[in-house]
Short mmCIF file of C-alpha atoms in Angstrom, two decimals:
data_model
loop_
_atom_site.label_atom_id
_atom_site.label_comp_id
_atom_site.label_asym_id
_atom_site.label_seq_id
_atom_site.Cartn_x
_atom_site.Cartn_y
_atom_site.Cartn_z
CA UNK P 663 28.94 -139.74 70.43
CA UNK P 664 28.57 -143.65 70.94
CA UNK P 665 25.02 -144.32 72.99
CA UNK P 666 24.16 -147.05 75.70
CA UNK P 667 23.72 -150.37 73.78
CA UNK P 668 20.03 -151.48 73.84
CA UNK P 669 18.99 -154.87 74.48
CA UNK P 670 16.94 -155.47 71.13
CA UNK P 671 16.85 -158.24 68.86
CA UNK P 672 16.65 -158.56 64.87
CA UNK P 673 16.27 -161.85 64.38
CA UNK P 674 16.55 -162.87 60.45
CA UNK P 675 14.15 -165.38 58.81
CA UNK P 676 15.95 -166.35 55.95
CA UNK P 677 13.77 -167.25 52.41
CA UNK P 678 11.21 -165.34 53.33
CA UNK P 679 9.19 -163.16 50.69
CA UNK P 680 8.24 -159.75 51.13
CA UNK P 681 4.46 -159.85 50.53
CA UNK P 682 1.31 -162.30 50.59
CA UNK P 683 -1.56 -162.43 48.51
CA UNK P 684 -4.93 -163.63 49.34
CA UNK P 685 -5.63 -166.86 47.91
CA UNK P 686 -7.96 -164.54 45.41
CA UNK P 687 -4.43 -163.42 43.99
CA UNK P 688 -2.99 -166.38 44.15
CA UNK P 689 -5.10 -168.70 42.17
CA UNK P 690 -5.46 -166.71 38.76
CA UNK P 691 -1.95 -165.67 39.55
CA UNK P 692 -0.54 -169.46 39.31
CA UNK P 693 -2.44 -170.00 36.04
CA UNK P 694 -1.25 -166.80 34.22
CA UNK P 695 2.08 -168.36 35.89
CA UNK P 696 1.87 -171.49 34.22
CA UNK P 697 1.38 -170.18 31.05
CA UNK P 698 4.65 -168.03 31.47
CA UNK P 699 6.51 -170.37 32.70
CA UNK P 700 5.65 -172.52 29.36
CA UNK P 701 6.16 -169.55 26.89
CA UNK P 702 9.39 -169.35 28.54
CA UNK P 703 8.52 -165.47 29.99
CA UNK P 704 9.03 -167.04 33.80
CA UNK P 705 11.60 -169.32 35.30
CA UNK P 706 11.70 -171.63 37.51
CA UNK P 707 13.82 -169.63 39.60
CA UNK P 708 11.63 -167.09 39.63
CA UNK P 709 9.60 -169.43 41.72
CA UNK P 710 9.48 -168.17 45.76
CA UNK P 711 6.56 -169.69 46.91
CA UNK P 712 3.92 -166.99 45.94
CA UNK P 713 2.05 -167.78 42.35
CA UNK P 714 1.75 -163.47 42.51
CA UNK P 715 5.27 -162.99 42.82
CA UNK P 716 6.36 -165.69 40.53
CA UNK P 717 4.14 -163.79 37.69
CA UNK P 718 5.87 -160.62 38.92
CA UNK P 719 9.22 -161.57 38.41
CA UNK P 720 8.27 -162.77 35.00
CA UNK P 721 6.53 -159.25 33.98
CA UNK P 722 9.41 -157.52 35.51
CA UNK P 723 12.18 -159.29 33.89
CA UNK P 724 9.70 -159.09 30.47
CA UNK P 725 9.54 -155.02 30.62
CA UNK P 726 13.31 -154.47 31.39
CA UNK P 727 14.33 -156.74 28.42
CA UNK P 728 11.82 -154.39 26.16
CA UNK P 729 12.75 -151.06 27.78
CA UNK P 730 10.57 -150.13 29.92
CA UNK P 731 13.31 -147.99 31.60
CA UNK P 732 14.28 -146.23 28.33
CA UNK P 733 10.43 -145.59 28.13
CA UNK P 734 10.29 -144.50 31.83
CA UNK P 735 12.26 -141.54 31.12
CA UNK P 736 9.78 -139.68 29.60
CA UNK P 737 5.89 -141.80 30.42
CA UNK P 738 4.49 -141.79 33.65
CA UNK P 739 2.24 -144.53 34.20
CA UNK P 740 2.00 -148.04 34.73
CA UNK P 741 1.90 -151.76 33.13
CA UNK P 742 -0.03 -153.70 34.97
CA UNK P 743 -1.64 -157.35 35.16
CA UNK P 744 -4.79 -156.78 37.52
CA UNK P 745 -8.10 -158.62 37.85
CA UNK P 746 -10.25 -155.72 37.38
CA UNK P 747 -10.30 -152.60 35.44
CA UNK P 748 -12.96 -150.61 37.67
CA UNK P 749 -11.39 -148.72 41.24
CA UNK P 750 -12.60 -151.34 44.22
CA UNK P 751 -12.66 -150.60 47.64
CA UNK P 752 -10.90 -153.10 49.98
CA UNK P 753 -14.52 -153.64 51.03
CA UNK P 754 -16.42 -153.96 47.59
CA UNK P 755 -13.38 -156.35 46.57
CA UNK P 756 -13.94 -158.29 49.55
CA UNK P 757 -17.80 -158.31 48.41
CA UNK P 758 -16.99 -159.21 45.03
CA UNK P 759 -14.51 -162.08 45.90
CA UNK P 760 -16.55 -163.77 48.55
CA UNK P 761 -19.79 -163.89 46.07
CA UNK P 762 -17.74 -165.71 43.56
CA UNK P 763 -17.33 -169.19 42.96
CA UNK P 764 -14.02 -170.25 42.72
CA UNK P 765 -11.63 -167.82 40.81
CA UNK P 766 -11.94 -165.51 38.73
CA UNK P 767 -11.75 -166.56 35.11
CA UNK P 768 -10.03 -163.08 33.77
CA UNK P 769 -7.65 -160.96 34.08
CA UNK P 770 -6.31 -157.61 32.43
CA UNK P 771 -3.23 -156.02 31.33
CA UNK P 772 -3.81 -152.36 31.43
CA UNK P 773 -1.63 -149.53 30.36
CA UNK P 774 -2.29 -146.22 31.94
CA UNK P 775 -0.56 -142.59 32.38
CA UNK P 776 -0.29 -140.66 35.67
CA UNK P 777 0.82 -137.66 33.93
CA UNK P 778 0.77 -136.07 30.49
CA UNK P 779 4.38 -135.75 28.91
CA UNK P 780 4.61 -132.10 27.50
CA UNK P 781 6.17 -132.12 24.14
CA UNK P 782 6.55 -129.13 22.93
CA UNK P 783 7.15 -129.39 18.78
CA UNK P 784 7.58 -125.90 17.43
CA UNK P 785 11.12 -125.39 17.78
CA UNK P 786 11.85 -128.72 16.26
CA UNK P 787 9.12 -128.21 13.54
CA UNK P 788 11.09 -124.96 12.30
CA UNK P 789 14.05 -127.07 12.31
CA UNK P 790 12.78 -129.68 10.57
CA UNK P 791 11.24 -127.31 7.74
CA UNK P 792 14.61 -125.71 7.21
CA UNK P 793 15.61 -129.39 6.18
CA UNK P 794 12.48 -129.76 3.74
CA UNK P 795 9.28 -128.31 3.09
CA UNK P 796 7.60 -131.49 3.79
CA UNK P 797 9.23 -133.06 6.97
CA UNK P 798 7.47 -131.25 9.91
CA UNK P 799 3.94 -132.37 9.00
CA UNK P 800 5.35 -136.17 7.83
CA UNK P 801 7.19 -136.20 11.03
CA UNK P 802 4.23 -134.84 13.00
CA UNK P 803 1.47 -137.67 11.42
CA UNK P 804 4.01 -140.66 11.82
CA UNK P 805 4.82 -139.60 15.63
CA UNK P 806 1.26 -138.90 16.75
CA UNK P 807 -0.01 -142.32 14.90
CA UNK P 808 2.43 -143.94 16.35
CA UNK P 809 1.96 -142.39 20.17
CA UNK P 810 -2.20 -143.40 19.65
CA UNK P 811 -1.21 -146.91 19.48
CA UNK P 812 -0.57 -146.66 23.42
CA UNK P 813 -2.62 -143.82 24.37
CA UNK P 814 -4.65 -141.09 24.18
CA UNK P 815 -2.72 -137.99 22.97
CA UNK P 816 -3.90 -134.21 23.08
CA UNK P 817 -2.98 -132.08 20.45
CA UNK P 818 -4.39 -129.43 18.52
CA UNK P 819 -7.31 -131.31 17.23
CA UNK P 820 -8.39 -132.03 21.35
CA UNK P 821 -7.76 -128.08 21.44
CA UNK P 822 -9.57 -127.20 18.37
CA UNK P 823 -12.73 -129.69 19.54
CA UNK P 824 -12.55 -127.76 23.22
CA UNK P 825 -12.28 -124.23 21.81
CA UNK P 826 -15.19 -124.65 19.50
CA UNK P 827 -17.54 -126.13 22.47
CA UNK P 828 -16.51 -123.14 23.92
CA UNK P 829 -16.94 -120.28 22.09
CA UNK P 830 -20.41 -121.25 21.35
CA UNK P 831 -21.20 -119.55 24.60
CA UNK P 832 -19.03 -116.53 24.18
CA UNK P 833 -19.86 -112.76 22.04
CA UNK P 834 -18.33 -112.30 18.80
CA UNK P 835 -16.11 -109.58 21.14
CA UNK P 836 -15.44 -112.09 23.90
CA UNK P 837 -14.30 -114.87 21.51
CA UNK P 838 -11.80 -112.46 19.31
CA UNK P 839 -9.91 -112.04 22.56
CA UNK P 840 -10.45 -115.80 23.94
CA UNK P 841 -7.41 -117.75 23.83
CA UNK P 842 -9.68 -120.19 22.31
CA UNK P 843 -9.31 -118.46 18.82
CA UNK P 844 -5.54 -118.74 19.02
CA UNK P 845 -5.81 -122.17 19.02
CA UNK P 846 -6.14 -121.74 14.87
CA UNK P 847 -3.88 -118.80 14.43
CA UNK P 848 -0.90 -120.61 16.41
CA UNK P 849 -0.87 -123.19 14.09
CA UNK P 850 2.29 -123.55 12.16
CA UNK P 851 1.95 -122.46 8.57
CA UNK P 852 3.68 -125.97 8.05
CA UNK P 853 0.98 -128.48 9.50
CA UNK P 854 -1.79 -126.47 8.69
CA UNK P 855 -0.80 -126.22 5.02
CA UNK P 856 -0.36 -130.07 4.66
CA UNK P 857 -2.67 -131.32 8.01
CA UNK P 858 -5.23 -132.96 5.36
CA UNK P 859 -3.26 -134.35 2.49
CA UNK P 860 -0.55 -135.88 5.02
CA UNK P 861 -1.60 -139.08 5.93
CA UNK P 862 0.59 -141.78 7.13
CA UNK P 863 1.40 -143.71 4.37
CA UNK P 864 2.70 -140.59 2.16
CA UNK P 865 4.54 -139.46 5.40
CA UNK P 866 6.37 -142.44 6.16
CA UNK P 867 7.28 -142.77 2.27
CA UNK P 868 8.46 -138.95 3.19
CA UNK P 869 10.60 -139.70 5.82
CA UNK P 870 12.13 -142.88 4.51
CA UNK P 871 12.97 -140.91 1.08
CA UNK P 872 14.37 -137.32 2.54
CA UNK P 873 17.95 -137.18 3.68
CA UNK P 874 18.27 -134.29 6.10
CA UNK P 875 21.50 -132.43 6.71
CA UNK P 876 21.80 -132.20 9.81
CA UNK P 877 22.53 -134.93 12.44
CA UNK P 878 19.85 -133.64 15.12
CA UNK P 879 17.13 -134.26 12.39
CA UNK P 880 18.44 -137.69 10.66
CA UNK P 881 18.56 -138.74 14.57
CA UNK P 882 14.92 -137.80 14.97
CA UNK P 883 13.95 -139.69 11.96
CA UNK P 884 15.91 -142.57 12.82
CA UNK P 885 14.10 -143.06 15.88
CA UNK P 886 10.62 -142.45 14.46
CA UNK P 887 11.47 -145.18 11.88
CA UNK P 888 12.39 -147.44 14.74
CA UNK P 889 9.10 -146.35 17.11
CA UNK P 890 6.76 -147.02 13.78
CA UNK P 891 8.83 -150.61 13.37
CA UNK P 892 8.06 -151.43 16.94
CA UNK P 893 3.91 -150.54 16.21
CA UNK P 894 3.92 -152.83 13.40
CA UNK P 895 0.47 -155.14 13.54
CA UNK P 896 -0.18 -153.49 16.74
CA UNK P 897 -3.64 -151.55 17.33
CA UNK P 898 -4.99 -149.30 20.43
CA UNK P 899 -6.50 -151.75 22.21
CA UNK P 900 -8.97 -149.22 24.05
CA UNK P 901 -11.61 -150.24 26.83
CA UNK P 902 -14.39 -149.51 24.26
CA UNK P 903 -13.35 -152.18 22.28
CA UNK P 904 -14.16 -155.00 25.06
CA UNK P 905 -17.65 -156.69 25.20
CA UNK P 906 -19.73 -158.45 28.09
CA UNK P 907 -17.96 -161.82 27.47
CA UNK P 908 -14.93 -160.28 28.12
CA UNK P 909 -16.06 -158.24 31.20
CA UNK P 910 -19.22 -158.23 32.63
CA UNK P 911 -20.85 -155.33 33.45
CA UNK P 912 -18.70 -153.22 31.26
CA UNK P 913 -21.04 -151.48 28.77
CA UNK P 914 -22.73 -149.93 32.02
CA UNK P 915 -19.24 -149.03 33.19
CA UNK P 916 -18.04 -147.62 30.00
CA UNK P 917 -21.40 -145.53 29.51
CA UNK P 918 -20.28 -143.89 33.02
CA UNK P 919 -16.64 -143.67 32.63
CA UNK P 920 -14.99 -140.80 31.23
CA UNK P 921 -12.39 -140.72 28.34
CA UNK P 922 -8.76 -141.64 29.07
CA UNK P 923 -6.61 -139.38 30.68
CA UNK P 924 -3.82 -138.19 27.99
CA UNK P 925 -0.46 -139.87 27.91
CA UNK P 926 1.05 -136.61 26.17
CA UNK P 927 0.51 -133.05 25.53
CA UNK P 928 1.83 -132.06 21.94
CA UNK P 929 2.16 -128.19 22.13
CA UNK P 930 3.52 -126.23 19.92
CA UNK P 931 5.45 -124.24 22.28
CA UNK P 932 4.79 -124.15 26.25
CA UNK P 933 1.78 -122.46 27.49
CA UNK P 934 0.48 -121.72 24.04
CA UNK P 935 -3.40 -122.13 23.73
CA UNK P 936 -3.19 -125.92 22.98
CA UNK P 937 -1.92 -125.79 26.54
CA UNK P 938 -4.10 -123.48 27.81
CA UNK P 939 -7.27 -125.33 26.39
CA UNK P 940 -5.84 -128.89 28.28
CA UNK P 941 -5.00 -126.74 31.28
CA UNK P 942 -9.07 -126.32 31.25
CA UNK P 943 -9.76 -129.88 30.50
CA UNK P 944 -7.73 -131.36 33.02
CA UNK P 945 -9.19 -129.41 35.36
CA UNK P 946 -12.41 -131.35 35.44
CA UNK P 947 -11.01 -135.20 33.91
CA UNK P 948 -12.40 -137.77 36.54
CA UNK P 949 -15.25 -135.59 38.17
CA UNK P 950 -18.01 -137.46 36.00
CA UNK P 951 -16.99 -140.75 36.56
CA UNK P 952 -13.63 -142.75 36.59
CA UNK P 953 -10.92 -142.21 33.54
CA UNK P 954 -11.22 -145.44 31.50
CA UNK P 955 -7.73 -146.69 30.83
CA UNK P 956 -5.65 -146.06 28.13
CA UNK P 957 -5.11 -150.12 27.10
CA UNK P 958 -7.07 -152.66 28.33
CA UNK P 959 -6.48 -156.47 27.00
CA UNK P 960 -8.02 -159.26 28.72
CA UNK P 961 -6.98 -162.65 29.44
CA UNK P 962 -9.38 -166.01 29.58
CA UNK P 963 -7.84 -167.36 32.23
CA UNK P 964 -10.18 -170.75 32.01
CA UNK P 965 -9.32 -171.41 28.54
CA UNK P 966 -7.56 -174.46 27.21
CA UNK P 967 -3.61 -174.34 27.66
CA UNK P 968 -2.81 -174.08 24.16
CA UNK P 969 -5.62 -171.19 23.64
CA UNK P 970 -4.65 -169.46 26.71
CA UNK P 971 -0.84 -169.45 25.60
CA UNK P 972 -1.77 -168.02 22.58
CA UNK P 973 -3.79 -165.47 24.13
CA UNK P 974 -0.94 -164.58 26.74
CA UNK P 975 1.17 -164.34 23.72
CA UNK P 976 -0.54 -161.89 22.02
CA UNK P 977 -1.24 -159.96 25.02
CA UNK P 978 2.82 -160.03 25.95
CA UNK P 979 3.53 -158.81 22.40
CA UNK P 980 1.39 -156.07 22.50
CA UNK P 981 3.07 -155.32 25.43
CA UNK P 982 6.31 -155.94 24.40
CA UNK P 983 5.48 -153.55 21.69
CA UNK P 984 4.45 -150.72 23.63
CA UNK P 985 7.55 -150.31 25.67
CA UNK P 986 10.02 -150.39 22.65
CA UNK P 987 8.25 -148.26 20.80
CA UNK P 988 7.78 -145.95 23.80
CA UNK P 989 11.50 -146.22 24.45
CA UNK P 990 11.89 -144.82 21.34
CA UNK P 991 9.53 -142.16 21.25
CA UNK P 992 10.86 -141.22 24.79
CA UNK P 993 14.09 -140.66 22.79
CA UNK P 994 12.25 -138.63 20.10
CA UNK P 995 10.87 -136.32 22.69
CA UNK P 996 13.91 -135.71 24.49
CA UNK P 997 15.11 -134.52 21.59
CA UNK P 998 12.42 -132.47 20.89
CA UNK P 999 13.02 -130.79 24.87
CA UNK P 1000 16.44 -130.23 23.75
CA UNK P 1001 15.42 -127.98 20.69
CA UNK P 1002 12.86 -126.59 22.79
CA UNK P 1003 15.32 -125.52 25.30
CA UNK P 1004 17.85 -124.27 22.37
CA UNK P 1005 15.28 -121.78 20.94
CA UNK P 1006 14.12 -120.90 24.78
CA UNK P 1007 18.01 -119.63 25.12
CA UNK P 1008 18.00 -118.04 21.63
CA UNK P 1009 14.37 -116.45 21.78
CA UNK P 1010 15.03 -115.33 25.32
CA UNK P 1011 13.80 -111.86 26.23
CA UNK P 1012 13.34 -112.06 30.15
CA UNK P 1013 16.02 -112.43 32.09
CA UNK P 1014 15.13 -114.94 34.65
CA UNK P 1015 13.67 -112.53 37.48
CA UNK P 1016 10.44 -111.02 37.07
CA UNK P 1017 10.55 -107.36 36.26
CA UNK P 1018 7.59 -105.02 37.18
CA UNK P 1019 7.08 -102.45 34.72
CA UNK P 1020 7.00 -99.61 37.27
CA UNK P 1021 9.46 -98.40 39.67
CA UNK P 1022 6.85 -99.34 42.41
CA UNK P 1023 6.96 -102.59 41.36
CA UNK P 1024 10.94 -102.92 41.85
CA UNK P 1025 10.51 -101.47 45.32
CA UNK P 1026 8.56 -103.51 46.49
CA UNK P 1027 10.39 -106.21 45.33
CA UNK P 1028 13.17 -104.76 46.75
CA UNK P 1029 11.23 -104.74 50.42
CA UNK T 245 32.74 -182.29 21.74
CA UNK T 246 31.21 -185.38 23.81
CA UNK T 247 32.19 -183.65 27.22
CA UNK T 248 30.28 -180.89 26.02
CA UNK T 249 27.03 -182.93 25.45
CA UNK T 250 27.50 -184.70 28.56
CA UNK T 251 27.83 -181.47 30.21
CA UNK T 252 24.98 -179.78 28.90
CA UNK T 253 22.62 -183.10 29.80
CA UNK T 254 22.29 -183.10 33.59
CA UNK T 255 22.02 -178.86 33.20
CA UNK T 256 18.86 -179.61 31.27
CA UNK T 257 17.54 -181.87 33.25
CA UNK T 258 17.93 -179.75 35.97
CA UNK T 259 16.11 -176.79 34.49
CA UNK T 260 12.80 -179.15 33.17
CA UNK T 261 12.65 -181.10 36.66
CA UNK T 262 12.94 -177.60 38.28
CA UNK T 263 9.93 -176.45 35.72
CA UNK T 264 8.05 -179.36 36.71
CA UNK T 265 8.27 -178.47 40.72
CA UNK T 266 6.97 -175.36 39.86
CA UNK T 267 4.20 -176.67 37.97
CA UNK T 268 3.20 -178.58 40.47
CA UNK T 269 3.32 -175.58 43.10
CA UNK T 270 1.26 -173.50 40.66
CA UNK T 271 -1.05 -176.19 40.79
CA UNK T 272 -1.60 -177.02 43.97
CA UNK T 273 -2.31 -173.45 44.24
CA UNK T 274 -4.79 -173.52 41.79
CA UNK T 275 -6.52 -175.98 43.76
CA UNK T 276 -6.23 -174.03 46.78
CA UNK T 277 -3.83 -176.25 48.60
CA UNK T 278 -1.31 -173.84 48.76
CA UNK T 279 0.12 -172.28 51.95
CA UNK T 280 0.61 -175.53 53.32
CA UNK T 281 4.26 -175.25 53.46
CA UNK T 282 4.37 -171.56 53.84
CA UNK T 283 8.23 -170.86 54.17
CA UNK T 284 7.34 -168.33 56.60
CA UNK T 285 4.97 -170.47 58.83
CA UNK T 286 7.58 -172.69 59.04
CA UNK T 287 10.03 -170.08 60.70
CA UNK T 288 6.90 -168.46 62.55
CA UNK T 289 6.80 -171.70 64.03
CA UNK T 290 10.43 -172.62 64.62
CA UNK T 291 10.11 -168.76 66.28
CA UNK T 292 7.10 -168.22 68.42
CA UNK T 293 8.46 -165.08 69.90
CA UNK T 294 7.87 -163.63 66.13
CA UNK T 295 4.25 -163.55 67.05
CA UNK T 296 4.49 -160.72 69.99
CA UNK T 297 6.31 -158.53 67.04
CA UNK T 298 3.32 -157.00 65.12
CA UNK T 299 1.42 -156.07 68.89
CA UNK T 300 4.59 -154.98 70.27
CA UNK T 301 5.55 -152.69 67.25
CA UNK T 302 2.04 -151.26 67.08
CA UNK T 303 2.11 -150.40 70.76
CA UNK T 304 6.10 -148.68 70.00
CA UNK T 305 4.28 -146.70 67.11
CA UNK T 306 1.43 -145.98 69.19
CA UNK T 307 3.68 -144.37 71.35
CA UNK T 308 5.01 -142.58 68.85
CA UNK T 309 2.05 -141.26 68.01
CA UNK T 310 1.29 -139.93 71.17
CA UNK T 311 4.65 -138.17 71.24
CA UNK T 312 3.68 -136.39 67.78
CA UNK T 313 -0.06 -135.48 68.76
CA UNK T 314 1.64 -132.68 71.25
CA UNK T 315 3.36 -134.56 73.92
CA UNK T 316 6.58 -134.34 75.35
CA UNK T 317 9.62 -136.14 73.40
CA UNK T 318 10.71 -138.51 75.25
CA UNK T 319 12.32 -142.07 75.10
CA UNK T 320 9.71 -143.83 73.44
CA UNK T 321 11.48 -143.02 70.01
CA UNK T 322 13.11 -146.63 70.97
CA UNK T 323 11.50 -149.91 71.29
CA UNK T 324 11.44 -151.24 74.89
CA UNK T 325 13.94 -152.95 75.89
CA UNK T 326 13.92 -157.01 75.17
CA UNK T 327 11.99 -156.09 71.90
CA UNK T 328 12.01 -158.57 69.01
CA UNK T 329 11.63 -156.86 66.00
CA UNK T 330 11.41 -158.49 62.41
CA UNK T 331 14.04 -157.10 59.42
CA UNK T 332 12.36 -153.91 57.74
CA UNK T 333 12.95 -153.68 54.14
#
């Protein structure tokens, strides 16, 4: 069916960009952009007019060339370049801006996590024991040192630290049946025999120096190897460590922000009490206050141009750093899901409908 | 060889007199001169009738709205007739 033709127009306005800044954006903007454009990280033809979107196109083109898609896979959160680190309303912002005298003089990258990846390690911990005695807990402290070099990562220890706060309140009776005390007894036999002589020296000497069998395992070590290469020189660079000079006003913000929200959840197998204890945790993060972000590196925007390229530098590297070695770890923990899933079909004792115990049950299903 | 060089000479002094325009863009808006040659004031200008688009839309989606909040579908899915409105990305 063909309708009546309508009289409307699209006109099209050629070279025009798709969104404008306030001149609040714009001016810290163009000198972050001039800096890029000098370390070679923007190009002129990034150029459209907008200082915000010539940065953007810079940052963009940055994270694809370190693989931020690769890392995308698996993290969900954000890289960002932003003039604050505390939550503004449109109105407070407009408060702030129109109080201050001339530009702002910093500005922020900040990494943060929407979501918690699960990553459930069991099944590939047996694996990795059948290979050597040693390689689950060398391949467990290299991974999770590596992962808190870019956030904040809940494992057992988180689970151990909430189950204890816990149980304080609960009966001798009432804590025996908790799923708080199951957060010790589900503990692989292989971390927990080697969780306080294997630190991450002696466990990247032990996964540079075993040869594993089997090409699911040399794979995972390969790209542990390569996420550790990537960290190299790098540190967390939490919130915390900031001072006043760096962002006034944040000592009173830290003091009423809450702890970052986790960029992963390292089970050892799905809905086990590690989960169970996050599950309860999660529940509440934010309520007290605003979740500090999981990176936070500032930039002195009225610095001299050599200091300020350095600066930029370093900040770029770090972030340059973070997505490669994500990418890899993203790799790492796909594999990981894919073992997980292998023992799933192995292990499997339900069939994938739920089955009541009684006949009544079935009936009613059947109704 | 020498083609080569000569080749390769105007190319990069295209790309450092291109850096240097943007430079001096970034600084201008550093000194908040920018906006002066707004690409899209310029067309705005060259196309008054652009104006009426954002009070015209807002009375279609209005409209719209009125539709949704329980009345009667009708025609006012569609812009009125004559209306000028701006690509949608």
């Amino acid at each position: 069916m063909i309708g009546l033709p309508l009289d409307v127009t699209f006109p099209k306005l050629k070279g025009i960009r798709w969104r404008y800044c306030t001149r609040w954006d714009e001016g810290p903007a163009a000198v972050l952009g001039m800096s890029l454009l000098r370390l070679g990280i923007c190009q002129p033809t990034d150029w459209s007019g907008s200082a915000v979107d010539f940065v953007e196109r810079g940052f963009r083109r940055f994270c694809s060339q370190n693989r931020a898609l690769e890392a995308k896979r698996v993290w969900v959160g954000e890289l960002r370049i932003t003039d604050s680190l505390f939550e503004l309303t449109e109105q407070e912002r407009n408060q702030i801006e129109a109080g201050r005298e001339g530009v702002t003089e910093h500005l922020y990258l900040v990494g943060d996590y929407e979501a918690a990846a699960s990553i459930p390690v069991g099944a590939t911990l047996a694996r990795l024991q059948a290979e050597h005695a040693l390689l689950p807990a060398a391949f467990y402290q290299v991974f999770t040192t590596n992962l808190y070099k870019w956030m904040r990562v809940y494992d057992y220890l988180d689970a151990q630290e909430h189950a204890e706060t816990w149980m304080e309140d609960l009966s001798d009776e009432e804590s025996e049946a908790s799923v708080y005390r199951k957060v010790d007894t589900e503990m692989p036999a292989c971390i927990k025999a080697h969780a306080k002589t294997m630190k991450y020296r002696r466990a990247k000497n032990t996964l540079q120096e075993i040869r594993p069998h089997t090409g699911v395992a040399r794979e995972m070590i390969r790209h542990l190897l390569e996420m550790d290469a990537h960290g190299q020189g790098q540190e967390h660079a939490w919130p915390g460590q900031l001072n006043e000079k760096d962002v006034p006003g944040i000592d009173d913000w830290l003091m009423d922000a809450e702890n970052s929200r986790p960029g992963c959840l390292i089970t050892w197998y799905e809905n086990d009490a590690i989960n169970a204890c996050f599950d309860e945790e999660a529940q509440h993060m934010g309520e007290n206050g605003p979740c500090q972000p999981n990176v936070a590196l500032p930039i002195h925007l009225n610095r001299p141009a050599n200091e300020l390229d350095n600066e930029v530098r370093c900040v770029f590297d770090h972030a340059g750093a973070m997505l490669r070695s994500l990418a890899a770890a993203a790799k790492i923990v796909e594999l990981v899901r894919d073992l997980y899933d292998e023992y799933l079909r192995e292990h499997r004792i339900e069939s994938g409908l739920p089955v009541e115990p009684s006949a009544a049950g079935v009936r009613e299903e059947q109704l | 060889m020498k083609r080569r060089i000569l080749a390769a000479t105007p190319t990069c002094r295209t790309i450092d007199e291109d850096a240097k325009r943007v430079v001096r863009a970034l600084e201008k808006v550093t000194h908040g001169r920018a906006n002066t040659n707004d690409p899209i004031m310029e067309q705005l200008k060259q196309c008054p009738e652009g104006f009426k688009v954002g009070e015209i839309l807002g009375k279609v989606f209005d409209s719209l709205k009125c539709v949704q909040d329980g009345g009667d579908l009708g025609e006012r899915y569609l812009p009125p007739a004559g209306t000028v409105v701006p690509p949608l990305v």
